[in-house]
Short mmCIF file of C-alpha atoms in Angstrom, two decimals:
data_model
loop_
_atom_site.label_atom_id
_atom_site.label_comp_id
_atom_site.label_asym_id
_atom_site.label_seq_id
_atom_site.Cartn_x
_atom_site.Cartn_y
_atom_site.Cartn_z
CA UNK T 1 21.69 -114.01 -100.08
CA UNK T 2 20.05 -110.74 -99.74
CA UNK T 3 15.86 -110.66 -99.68
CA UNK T 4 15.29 -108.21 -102.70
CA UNK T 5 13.42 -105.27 -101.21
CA UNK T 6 9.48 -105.58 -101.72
CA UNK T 7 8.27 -101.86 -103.98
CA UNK T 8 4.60 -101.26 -104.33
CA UNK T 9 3.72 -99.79 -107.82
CA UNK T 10 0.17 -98.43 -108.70
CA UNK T 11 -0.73 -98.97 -112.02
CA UNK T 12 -1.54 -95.41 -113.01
CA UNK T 13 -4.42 -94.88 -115.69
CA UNK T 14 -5.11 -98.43 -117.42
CA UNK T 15 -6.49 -96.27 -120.26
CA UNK T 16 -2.75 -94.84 -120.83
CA UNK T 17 0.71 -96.68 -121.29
CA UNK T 18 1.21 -97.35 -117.92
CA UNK T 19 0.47 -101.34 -117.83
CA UNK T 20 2.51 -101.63 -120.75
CA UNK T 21 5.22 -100.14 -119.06
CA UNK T 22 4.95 -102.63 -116.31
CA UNK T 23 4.55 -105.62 -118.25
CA UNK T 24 7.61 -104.94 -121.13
CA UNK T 25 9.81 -104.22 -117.89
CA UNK T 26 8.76 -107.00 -115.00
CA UNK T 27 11.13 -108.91 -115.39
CA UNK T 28 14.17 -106.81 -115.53
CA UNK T 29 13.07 -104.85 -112.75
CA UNK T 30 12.38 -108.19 -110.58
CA UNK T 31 16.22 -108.85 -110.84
CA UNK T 32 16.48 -106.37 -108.00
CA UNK T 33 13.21 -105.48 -106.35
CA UNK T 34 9.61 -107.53 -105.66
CA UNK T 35 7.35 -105.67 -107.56
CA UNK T 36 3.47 -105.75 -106.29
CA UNK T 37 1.11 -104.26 -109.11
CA UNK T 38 -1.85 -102.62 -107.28
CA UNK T 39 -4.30 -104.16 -109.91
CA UNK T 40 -7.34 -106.49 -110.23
CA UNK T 41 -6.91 -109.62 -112.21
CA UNK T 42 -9.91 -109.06 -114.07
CA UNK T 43 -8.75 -105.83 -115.38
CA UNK T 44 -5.15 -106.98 -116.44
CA UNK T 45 -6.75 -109.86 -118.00
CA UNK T 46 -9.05 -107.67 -120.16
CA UNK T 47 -5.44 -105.48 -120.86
CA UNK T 48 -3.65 -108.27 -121.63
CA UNK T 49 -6.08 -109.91 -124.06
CA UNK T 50 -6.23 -106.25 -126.00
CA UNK T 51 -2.24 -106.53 -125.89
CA UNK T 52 -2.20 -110.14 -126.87
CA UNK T 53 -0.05 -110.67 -124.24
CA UNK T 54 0.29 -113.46 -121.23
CA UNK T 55 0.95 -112.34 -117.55
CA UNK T 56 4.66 -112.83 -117.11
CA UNK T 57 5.82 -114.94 -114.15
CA UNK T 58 6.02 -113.83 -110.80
CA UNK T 59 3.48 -111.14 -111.77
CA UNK T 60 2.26 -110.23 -108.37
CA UNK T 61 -1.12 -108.68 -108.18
CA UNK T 62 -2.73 -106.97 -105.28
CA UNK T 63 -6.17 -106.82 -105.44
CA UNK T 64 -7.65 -103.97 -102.90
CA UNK T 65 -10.84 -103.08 -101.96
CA UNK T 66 -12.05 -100.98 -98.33
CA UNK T 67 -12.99 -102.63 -95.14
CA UNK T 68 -13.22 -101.56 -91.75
CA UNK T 69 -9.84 -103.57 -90.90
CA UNK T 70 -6.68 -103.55 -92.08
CA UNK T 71 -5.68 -107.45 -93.52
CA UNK T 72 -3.61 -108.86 -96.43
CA UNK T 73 -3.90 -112.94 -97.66
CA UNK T 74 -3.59 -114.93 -100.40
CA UNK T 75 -5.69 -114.02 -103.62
CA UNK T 76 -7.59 -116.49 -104.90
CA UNK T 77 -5.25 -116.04 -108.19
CA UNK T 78 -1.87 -117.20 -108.87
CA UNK T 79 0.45 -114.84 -107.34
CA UNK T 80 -2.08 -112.55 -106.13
CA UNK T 81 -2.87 -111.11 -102.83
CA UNK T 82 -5.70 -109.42 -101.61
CA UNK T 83 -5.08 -105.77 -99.38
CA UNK T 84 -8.06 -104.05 -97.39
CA UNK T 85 -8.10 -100.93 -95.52
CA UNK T 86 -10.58 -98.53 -94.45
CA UNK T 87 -9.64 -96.00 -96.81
CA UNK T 88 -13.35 -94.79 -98.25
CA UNK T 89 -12.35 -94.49 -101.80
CA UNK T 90 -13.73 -95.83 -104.86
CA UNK T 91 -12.32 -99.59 -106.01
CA UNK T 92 -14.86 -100.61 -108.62
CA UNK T 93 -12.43 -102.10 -111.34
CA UNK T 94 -15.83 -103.49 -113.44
CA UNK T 95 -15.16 -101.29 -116.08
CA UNK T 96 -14.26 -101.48 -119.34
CA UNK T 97 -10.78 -100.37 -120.88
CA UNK T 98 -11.01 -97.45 -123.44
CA UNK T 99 -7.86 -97.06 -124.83
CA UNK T 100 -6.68 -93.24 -124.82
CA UNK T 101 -9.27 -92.16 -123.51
CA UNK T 102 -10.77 -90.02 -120.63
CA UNK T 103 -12.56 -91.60 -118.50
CA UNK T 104 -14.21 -91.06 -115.04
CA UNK T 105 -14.02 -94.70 -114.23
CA UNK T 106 -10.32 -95.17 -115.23
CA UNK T 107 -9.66 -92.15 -113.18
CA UNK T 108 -11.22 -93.40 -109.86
CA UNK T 109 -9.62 -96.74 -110.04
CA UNK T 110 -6.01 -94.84 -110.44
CA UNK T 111 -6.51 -93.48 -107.86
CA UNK T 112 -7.75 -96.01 -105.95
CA UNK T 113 -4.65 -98.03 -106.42
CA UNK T 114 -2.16 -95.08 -105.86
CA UNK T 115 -4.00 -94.53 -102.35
CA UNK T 116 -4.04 -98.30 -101.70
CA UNK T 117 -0.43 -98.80 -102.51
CA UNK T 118 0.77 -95.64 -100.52
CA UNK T 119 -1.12 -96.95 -97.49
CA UNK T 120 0.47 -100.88 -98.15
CA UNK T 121 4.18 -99.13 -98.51
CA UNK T 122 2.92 -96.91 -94.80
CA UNK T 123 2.18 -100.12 -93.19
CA UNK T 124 5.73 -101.34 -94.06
CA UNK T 125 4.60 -104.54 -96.17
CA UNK T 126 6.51 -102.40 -99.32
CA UNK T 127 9.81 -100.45 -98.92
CA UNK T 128 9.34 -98.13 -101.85
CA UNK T 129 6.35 -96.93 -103.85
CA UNK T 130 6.36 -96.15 -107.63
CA UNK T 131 3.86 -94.68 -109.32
CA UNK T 132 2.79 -94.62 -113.22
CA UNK T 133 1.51 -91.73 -115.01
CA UNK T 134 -2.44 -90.57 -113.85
CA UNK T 135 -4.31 -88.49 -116.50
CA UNK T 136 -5.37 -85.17 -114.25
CA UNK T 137 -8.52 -84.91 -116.01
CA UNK T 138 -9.69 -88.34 -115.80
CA UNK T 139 -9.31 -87.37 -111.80
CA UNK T 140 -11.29 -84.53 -111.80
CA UNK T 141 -13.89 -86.39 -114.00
CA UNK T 142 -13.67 -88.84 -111.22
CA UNK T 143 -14.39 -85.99 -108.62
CA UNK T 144 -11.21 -85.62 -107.02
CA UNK T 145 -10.17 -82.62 -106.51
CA UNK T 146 -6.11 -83.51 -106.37
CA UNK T 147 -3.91 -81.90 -109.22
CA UNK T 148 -1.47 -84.85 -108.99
CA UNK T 149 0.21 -87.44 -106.83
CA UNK T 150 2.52 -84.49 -104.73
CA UNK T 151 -0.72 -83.01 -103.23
CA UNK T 152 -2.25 -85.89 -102.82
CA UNK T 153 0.99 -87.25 -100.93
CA UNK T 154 1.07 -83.98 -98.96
CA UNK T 155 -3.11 -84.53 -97.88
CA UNK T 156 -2.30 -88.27 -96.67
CA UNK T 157 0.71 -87.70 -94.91
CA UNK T 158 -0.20 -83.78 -93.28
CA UNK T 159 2.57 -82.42 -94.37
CA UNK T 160 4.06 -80.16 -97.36
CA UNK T 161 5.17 -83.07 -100.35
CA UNK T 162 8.13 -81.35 -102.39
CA UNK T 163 8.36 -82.56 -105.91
CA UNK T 164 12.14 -82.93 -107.27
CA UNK T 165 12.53 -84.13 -110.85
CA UNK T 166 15.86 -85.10 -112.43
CA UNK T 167 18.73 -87.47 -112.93
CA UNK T 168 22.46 -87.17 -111.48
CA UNK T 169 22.99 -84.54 -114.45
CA UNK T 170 20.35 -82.09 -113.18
CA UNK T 171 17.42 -82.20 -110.47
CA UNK T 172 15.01 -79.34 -110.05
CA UNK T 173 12.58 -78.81 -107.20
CA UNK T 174 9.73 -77.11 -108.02
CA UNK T 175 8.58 -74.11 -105.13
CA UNK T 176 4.67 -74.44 -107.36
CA UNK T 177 3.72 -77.53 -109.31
CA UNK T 178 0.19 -77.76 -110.87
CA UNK T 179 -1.23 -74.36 -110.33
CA UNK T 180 -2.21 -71.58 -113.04
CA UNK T 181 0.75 -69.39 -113.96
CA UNK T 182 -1.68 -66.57 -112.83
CA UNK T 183 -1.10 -67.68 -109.13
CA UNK T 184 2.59 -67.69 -109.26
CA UNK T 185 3.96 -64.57 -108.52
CA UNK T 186 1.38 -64.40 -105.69
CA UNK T 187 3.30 -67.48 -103.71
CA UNK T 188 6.76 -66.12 -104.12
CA UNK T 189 6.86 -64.68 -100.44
CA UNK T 190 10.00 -64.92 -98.43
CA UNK T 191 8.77 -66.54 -95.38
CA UNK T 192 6.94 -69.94 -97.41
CA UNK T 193 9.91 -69.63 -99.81
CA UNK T 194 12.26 -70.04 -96.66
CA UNK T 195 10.12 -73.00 -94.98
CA UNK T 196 10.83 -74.23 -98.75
CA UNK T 197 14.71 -73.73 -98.95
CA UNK T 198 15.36 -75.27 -95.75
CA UNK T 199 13.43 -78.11 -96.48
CA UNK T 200 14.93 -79.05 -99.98
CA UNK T 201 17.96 -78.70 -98.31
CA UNK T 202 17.61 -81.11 -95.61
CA UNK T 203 15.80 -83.82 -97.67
CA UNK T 204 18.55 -83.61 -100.17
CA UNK T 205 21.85 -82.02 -98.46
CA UNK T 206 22.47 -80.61 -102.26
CA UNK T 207 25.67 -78.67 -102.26
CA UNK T 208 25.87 -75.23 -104.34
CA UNK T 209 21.54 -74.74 -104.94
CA UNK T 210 20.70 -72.48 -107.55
CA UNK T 211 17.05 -70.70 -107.33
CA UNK T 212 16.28 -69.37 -110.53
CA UNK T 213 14.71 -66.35 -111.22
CA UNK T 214 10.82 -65.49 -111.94
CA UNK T 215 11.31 -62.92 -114.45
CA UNK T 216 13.03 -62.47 -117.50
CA UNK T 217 16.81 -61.72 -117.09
CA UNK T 218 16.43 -61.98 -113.22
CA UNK T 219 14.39 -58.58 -113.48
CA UNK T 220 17.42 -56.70 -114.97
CA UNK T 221 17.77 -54.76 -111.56
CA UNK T 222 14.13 -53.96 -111.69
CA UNK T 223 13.55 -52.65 -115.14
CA UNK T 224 11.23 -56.01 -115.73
CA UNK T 225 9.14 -56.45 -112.48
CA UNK T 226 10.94 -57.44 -110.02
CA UNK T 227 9.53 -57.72 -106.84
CA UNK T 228 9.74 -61.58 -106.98
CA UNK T 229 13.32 -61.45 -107.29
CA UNK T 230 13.73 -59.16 -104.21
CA UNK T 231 11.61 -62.04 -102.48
CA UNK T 232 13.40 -64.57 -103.65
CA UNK T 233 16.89 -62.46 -102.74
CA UNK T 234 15.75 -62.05 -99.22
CA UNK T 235 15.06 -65.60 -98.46
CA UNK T 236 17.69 -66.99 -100.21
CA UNK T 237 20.18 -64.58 -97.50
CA UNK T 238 17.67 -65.44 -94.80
CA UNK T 239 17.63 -69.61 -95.31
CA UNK T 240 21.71 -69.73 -95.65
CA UNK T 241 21.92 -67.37 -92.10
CA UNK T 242 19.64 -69.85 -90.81
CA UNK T 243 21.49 -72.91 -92.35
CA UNK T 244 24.96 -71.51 -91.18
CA UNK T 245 23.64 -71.38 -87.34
CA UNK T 246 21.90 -74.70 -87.77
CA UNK T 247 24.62 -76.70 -88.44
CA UNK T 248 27.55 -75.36 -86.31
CA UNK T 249 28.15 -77.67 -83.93
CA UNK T 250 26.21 -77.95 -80.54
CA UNK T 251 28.54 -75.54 -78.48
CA UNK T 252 29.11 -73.35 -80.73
CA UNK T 253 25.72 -73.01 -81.61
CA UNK T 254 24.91 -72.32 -78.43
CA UNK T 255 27.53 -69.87 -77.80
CA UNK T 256 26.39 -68.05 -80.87
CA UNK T 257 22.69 -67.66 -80.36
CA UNK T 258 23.50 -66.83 -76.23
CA UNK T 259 26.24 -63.60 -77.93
CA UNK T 260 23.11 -62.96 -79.75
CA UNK T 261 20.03 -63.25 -77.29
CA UNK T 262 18.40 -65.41 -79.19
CA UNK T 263 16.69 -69.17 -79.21
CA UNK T 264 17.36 -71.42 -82.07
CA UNK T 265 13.62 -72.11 -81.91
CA UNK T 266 12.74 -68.50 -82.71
CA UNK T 267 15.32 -67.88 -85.15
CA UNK T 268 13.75 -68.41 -88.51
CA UNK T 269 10.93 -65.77 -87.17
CA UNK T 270 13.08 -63.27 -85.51
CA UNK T 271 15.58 -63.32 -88.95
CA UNK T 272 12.15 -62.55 -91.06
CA UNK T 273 11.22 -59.71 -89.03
CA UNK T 274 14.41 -57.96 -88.04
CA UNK T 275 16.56 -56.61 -91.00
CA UNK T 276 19.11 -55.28 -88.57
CA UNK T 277 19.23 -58.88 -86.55
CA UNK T 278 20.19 -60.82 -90.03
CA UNK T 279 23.04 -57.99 -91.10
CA UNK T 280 24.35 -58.51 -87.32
CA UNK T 281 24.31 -62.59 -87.57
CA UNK T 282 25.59 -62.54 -91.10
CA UNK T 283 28.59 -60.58 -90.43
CA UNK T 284 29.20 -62.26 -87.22
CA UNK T 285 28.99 -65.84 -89.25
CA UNK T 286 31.71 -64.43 -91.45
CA UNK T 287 33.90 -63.32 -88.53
CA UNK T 288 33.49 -66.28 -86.94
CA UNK T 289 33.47 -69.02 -89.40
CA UNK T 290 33.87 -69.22 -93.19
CA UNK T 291 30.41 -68.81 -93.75
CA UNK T 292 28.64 -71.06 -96.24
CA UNK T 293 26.27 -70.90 -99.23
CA UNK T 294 24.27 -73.65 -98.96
CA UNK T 295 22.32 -71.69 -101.62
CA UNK T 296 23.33 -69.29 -104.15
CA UNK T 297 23.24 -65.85 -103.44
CA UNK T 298 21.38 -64.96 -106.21
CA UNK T 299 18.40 -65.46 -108.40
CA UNK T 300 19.77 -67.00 -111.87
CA UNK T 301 18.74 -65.90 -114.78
CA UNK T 302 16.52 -68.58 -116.05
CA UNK T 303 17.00 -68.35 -119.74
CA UNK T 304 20.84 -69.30 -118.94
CA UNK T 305 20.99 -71.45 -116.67
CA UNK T 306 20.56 -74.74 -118.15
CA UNK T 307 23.56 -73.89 -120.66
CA UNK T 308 26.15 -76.80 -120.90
CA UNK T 309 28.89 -74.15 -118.91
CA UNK T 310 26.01 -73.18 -116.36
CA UNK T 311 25.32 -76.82 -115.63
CA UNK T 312 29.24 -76.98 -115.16
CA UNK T 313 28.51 -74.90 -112.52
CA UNK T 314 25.76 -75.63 -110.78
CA UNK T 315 22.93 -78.43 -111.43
CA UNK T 316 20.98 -78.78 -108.84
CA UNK T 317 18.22 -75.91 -108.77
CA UNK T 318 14.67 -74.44 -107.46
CA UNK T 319 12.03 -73.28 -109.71
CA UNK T 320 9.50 -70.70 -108.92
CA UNK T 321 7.14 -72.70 -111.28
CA UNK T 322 6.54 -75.91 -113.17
CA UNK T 323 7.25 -75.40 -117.04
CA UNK T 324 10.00 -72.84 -116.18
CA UNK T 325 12.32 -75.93 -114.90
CA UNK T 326 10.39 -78.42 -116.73
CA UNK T 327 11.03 -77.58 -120.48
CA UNK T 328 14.60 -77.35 -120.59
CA UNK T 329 14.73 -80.68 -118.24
CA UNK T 330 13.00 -82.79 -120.86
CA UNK T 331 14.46 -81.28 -123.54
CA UNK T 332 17.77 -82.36 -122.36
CA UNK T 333 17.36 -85.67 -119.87
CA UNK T 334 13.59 -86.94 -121.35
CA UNK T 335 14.08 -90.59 -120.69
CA UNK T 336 16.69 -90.56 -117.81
CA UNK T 337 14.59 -88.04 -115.72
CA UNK T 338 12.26 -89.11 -112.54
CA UNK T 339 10.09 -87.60 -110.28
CA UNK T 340 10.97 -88.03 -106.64
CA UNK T 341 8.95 -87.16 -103.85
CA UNK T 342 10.23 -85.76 -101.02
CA UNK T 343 9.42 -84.93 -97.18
CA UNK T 344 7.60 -87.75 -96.46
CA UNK T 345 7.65 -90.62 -94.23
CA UNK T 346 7.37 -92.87 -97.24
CA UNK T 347 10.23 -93.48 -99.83
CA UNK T 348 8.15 -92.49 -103.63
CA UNK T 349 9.24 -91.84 -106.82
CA UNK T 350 7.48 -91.50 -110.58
CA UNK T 351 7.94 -91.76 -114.25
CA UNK T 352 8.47 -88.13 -115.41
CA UNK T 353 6.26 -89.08 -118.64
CA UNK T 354 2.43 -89.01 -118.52
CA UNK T 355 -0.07 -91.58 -120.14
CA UNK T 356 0.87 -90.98 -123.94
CA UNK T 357 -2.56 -91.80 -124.49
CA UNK T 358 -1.67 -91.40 -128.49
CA UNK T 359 0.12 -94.67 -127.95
CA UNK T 360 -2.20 -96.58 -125.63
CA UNK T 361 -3.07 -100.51 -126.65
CA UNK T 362 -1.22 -100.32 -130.38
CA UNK T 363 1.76 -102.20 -129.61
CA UNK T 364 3.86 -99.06 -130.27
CA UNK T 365 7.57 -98.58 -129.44
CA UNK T 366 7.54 -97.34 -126.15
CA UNK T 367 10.46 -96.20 -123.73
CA UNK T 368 10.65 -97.76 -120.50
CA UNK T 369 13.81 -96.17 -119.22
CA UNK T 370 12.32 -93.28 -117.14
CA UNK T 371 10.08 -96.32 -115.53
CA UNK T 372 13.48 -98.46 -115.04
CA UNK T 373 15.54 -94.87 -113.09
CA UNK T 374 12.69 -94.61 -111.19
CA UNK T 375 13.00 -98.20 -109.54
CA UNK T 376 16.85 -97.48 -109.65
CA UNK T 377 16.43 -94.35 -107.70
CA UNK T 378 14.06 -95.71 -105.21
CA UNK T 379 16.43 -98.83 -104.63
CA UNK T 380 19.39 -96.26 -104.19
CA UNK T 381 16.62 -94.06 -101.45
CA UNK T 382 15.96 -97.44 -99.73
CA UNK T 383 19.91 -97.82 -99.07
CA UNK T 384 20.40 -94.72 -98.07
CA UNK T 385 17.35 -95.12 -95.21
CA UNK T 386 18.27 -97.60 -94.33
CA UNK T 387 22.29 -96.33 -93.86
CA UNK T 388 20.82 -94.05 -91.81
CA UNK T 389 18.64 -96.14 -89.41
#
């Protein structure tokens, strides 16, 4: 028999629903995975007396704290371990719980055990890491300066975290996450957007991308705004050129970029400067070979696209910013939708929900079905790695 993969899960903000989460669905979830809770047994035992609840078996705590070496024994708990690491962050877990609240101290400690359980799942002693719902303020009460888990992910791991939320019925990555809708239209360049496009597409190998458009009815040719659409037009014909040369085969390849006088390493930069070079390579793509659309051609016009016959069509899309691709998402797939991160070295996905604070510690009916496809999802990610190894 099979070992059940090992998934590291920090607990989010103990003020919130997270815990709850964890506890109503331990032991479904342990039918396929080891879960290890990045908590302190002093602070579930203070959540669990408020819930009037007993640990469930098998409840596997890690207890963490910093040290100049990395180490991991036996807790001094049942079914507890105990994780250091010379992380320098704050693991004080004497605090007190205060249900829905905000709360510097609850914020430090979630992110205390998010770091910790990123760095266990890095060191290979976890295959998978989940994550439950941080309150943002909390963290910047805390001092932190990180508008979520992506950026954080991106920080540890030096390099750009894409955040992908969805189910099989619809994913969306997201070009901006947690940044003022001010800032937007100042990010939509080609060139980033590009870097962007190429790498959704490689972490994914989504057929038939939509990107949708920034402004109402895709700009109607220009009457409203419009020059983020002509950005996003330009890379979108710029990352399928690039795609189309990238995966011909080797010889070919080769053939093509020698016709062209060109190096594949300077081909993203030479097809962003030279208008005339990406006509020439375009048409000779669609001599050559029946050229593909890894990406639509297009912007879409946001307001339609999520439609029952536009999701016929096409459901798996980029969004230029967060609420844009989030509203209609929850609206339609609330409890079946996750949050995956991807381009990292590290397999991590995320409740799409946040702490429901409103709920916190009342023993209220709670859904833990986004928390349950997020497990499912990372089990499905740790197959597929592992195919691939």
């Amino acid at each position: 028999m099979l070992a059940k993969p090992k998934i590291a899960i920090s607990i989010g903000d103990i003020n919130g629903i997270g815990l709850e989460i964890a506890l109503k669905s331990h032991n479904f979830i342990s039918k396929y995975c080891t879960p290890y809770y990045f908590i302190h047994e002093s602070l579930l035992n203070q959540a669990l007396k408020r819930l009037n609840s007993k640990k469930p078996k098998h409840f596997t705590c890690v207890e963490f704290s910093n040290a100049s070496k990395m180490s991991l024994i036996k807790g001094q708990h049942k079914d507890s371990l105990c994780f250091e690491a010379n992380l320098a962050c704050q693991t004080n877990e004497k605090f007190k719980i205060k249900a829905g609240k905000i709360d510097s101290n609850s914020g430090s400690y979630s992110f205390a055990s998010f770091k910790f359980a990123c760095e266990f799942v890095k060191m290979g002693f976890a295959r998978a890491l989940i994550t439950l719902p941080i309150h943002k303020k909390a963290w910047s009460e805390a001092g932190l300066t990180y508008k979520g888990h992506t950026q954080a992910l991106g920080e540890f791991f030096g390099r750009q975290a894409i955040m992908m939320l969805g189910c099989k019925e619809l994913f969306i990555g997201l070009f901006t996450e947690h940044i003022p809708l001010s800032e937007v239209s100042f990010k939509i360049k080609a060139p980033k957007l590009c870097e962007f496009l190429i790498t959704f597409y490689k972490e994914t190998r989504f057929k038939k991308i939509g990107v949708l458009s920034f402004n109402p009815h895709a700009s109607d040719f220009g009457t409203i705004g419009g020059k983020e659409e002509l950005e996003i037009s330009r890379a979108l014909k710029i990352t399928n050129v690039f795609l189309n040369v990238k995966t011909l085969s080797n010889t070919r390849q080769k053939r093509f970029l020698n016709h062209h006088k060109i190096e594949f390493e300077n081909l993203l930069k030479s097809l962003l400067d030279d208008e005339i070079l990406l006509s020439n390579l375009s048409q000779s793509l669609e001599k050559e070979a029946k050229f593909k659309h890894f990406y639509l051609p297009n912007p879409l016009v946001a307001d339609t696209a999520f439609t029952k016959n536009s999701l016929k069509q096409c459901n798996r899309l980029i969004s230029m910013s967060h609420d844009l691709a989030l509203a209609p998402l929850k609206a339609l797939f609330f409890e079946k939708s996750v949050n995956v991160s991807l381009n990292l070295p590290i397999i991590r996905t995320s409740v799409d929900h946040g702490t429901a604070f409103d709920k916190a510690y009342k023993n209220a009916k709670i859904s833990t079905k986004s928390y349950k496809e997020a497990i499912a999802v990372a089990l499905k990610l740790i197959i597929k790695k592992k195919n691939k190894a």
